[in-house]
mmCIF file of C-alpha atoms in Angstrom:
data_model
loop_
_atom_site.group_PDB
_atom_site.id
_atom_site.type_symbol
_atom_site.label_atom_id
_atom_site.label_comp_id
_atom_site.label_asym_id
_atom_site.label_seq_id
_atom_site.Cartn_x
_atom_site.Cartn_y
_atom_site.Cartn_z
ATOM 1 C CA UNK A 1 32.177 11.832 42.143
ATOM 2 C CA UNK A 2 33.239 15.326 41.677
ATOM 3 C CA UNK A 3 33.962 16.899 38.048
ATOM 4 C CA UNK A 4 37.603 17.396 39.774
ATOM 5 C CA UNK A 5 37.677 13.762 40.510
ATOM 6 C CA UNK A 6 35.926 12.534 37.010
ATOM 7 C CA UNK A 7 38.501 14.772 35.072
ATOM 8 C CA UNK A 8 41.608 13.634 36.751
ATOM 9 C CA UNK A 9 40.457 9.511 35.787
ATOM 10 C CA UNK A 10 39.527 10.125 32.458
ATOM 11 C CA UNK A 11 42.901 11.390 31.376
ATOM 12 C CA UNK A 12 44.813 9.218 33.377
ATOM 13 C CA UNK A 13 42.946 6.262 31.819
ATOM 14 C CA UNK A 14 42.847 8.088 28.503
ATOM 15 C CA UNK A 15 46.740 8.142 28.645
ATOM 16 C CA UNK A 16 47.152 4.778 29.733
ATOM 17 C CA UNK A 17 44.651 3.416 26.899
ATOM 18 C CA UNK A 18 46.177 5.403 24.356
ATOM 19 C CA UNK A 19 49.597 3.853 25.380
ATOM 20 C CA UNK A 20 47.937 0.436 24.402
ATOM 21 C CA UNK A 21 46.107 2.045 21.409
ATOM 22 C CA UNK A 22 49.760 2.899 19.518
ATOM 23 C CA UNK A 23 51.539 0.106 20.682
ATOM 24 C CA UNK A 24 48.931 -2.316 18.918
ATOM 25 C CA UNK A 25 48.756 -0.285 15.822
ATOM 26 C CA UNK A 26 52.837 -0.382 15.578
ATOM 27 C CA UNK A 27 52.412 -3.529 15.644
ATOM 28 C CA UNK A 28 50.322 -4.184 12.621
ATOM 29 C CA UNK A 29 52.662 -4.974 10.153
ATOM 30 C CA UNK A 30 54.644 -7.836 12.006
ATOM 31 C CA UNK A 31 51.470 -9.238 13.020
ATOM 32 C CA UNK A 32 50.058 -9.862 9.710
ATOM 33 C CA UNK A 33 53.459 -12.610 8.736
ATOM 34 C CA UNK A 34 52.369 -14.802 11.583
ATOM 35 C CA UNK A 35 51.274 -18.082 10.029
ATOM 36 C CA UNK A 36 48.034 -18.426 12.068
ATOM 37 C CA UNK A 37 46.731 -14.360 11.395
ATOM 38 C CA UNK A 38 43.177 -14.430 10.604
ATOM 39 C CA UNK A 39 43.083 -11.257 8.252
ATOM 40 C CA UNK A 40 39.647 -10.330 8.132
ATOM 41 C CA UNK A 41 39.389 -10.215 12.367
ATOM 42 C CA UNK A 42 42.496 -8.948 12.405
ATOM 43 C CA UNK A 43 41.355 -6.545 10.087
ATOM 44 C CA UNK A 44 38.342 -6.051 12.357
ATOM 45 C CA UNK A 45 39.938 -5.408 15.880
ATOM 46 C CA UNK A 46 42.811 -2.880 13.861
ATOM 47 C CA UNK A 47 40.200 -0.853 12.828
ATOM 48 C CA UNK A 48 38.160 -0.811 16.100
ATOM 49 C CA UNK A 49 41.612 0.307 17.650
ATOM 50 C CA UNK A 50 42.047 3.180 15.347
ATOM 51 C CA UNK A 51 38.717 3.927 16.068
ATOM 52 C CA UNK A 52 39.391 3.750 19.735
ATOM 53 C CA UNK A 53 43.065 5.660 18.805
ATOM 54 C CA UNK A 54 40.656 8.626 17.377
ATOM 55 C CA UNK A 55 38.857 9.197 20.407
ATOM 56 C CA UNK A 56 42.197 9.233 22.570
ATOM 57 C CA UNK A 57 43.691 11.820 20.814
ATOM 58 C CA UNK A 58 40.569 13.635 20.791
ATOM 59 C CA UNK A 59 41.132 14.153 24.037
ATOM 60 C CA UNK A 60 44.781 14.821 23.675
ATOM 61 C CA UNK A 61 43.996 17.843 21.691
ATOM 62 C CA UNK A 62 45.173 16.016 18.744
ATOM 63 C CA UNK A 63 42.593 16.430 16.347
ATOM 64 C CA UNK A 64 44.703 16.225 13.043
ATOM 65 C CA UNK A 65 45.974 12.706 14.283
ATOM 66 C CA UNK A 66 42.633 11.652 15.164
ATOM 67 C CA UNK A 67 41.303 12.493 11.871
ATOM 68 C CA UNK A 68 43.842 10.422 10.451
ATOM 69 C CA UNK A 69 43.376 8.002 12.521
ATOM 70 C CA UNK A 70 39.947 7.599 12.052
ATOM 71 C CA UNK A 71 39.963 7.441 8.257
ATOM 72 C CA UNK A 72 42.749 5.008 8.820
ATOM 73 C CA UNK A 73 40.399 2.664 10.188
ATOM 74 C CA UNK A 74 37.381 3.409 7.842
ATOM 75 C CA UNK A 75 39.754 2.370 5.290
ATOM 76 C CA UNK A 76 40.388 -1.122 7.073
ATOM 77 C CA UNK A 77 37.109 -1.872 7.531
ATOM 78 C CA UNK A 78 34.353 0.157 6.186
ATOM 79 C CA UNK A 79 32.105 -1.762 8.252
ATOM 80 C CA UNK A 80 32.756 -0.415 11.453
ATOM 81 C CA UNK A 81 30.782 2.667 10.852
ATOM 82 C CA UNK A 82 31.186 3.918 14.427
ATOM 83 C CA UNK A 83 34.256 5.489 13.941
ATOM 84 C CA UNK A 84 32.403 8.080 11.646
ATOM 85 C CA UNK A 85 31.233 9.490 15.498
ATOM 86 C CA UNK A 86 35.185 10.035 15.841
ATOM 87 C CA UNK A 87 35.650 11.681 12.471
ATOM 88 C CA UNK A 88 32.958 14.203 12.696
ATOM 89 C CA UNK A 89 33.956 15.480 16.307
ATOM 90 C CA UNK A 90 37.822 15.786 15.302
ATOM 91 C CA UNK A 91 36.708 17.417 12.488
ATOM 92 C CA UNK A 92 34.612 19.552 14.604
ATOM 93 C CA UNK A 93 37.093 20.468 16.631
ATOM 94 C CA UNK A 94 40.008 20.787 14.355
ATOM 95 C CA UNK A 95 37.895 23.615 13.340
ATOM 96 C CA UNK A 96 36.408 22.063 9.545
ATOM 97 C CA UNK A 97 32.604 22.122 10.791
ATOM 98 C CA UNK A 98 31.587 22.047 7.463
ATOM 99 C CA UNK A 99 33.057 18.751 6.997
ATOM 100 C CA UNK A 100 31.934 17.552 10.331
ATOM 101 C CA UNK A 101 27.921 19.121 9.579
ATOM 102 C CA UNK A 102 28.333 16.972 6.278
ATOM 103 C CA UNK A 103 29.142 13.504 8.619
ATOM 104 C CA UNK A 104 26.329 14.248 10.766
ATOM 105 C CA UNK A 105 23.587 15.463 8.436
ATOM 106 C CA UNK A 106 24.270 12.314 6.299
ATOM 107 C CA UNK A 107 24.318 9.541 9.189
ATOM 108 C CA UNK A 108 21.971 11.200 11.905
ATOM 109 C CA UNK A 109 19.586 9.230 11.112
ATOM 110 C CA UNK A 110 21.111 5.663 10.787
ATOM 111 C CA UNK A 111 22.470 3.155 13.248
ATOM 112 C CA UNK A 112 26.338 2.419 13.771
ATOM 113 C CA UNK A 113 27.714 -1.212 12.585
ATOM 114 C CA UNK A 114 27.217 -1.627 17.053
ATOM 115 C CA UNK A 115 23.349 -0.976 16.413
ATOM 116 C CA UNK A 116 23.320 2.887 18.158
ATOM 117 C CA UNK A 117 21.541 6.132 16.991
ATOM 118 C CA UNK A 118 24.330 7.682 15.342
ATOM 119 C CA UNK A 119 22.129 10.669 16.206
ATOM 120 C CA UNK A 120 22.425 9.446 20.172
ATOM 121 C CA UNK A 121 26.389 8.922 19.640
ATOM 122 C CA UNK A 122 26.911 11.907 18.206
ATOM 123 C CA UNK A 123 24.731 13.794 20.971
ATOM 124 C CA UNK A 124 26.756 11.723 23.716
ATOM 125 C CA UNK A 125 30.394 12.532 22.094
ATOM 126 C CA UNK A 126 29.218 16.273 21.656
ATOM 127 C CA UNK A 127 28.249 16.483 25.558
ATOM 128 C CA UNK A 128 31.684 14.734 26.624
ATOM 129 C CA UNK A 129 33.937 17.128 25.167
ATOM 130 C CA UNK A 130 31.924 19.705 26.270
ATOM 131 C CA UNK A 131 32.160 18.661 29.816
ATOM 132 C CA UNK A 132 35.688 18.821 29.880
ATOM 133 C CA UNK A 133 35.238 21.952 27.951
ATOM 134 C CA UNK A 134 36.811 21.185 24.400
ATOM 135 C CA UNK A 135 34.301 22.271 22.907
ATOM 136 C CA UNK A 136 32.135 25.797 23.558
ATOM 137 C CA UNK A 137 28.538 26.143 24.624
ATOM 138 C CA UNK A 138 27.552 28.119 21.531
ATOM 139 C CA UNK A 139 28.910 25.587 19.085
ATOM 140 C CA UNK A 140 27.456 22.725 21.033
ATOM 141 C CA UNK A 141 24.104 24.307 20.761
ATOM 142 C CA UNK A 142 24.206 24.901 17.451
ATOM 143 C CA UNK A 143 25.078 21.166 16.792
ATOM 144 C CA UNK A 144 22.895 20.090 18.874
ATOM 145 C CA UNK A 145 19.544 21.856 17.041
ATOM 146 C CA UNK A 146 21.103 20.554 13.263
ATOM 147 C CA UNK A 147 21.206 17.074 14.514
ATOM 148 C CA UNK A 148 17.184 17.137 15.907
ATOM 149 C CA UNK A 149 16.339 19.138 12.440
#
């Protein structure tokens, strides 16, 4: 598959999943006066899809959003530790590094609540975005040697 090819799926999937992404979290509030709503899943699956959200917009060249839409789902559920991956790269990104170094340096070493290497995630996100070339060489380098410190 060329990068051409690769570049042009990604976004239109990205679009398309982001679509689903805000529609579900519009949602939230009439969901949760249904009589059968299981809270704590519920709870769950919102914050995986603000998680998910984050990593859209990402991509959108939202990063402000994303941030906010990553905390938004830390706050749900603090369990789904994941979504710190998301925080730390919008952060990145939108240009507060120092906030992002602070994300990485403190879970590089630990495992997501989905039993990755944060380090690996974090190594994975950084050399996505720099593919489709949100994010510079030099910066990615210099990521790169604080997270194998």
């Amino acid at each position: 598959m060329t990068q051409s090819l690769r570049e042009s799926l990604l976004e239109k999937n990205t679009k398309e999943i982001g679509k689903l992404l805000i529609a579900i979290v519009k949602l939230e509030p009439k969901l949760s006066e249904l009589p059968f709503f299981n809270l704590t899943s519920f709870n769950t699956q919102l914050s995986n899809n603000y998680g998910n959200l984050s990593w859209y917009l990402i991509f959108e060249k939202e990063y402000k959003e994303a941030i906010n839409s990553a905390e938004k789902g830390l706050n749900i559920d603090k369990e789904q530790t994941w979504i710190y991956t998301n925080l730390a790269l919008s952060n990145l990104l939108a240009g507060n590094k120092e906030v992002a170094m602070r994300i990485y340096d403190k879970f590089k070493n630990q495992s997501t609540s989905n039993k990755k290497s944060f380090k690996e995630v974090f190594k994975s996100d950084l050399k996505e975005v720099k593919e489709v070339k949100l994010l510079n060489l030099a910066l990615y380098d210099e990521i790169l040697e604080k997270l194998n410190q």
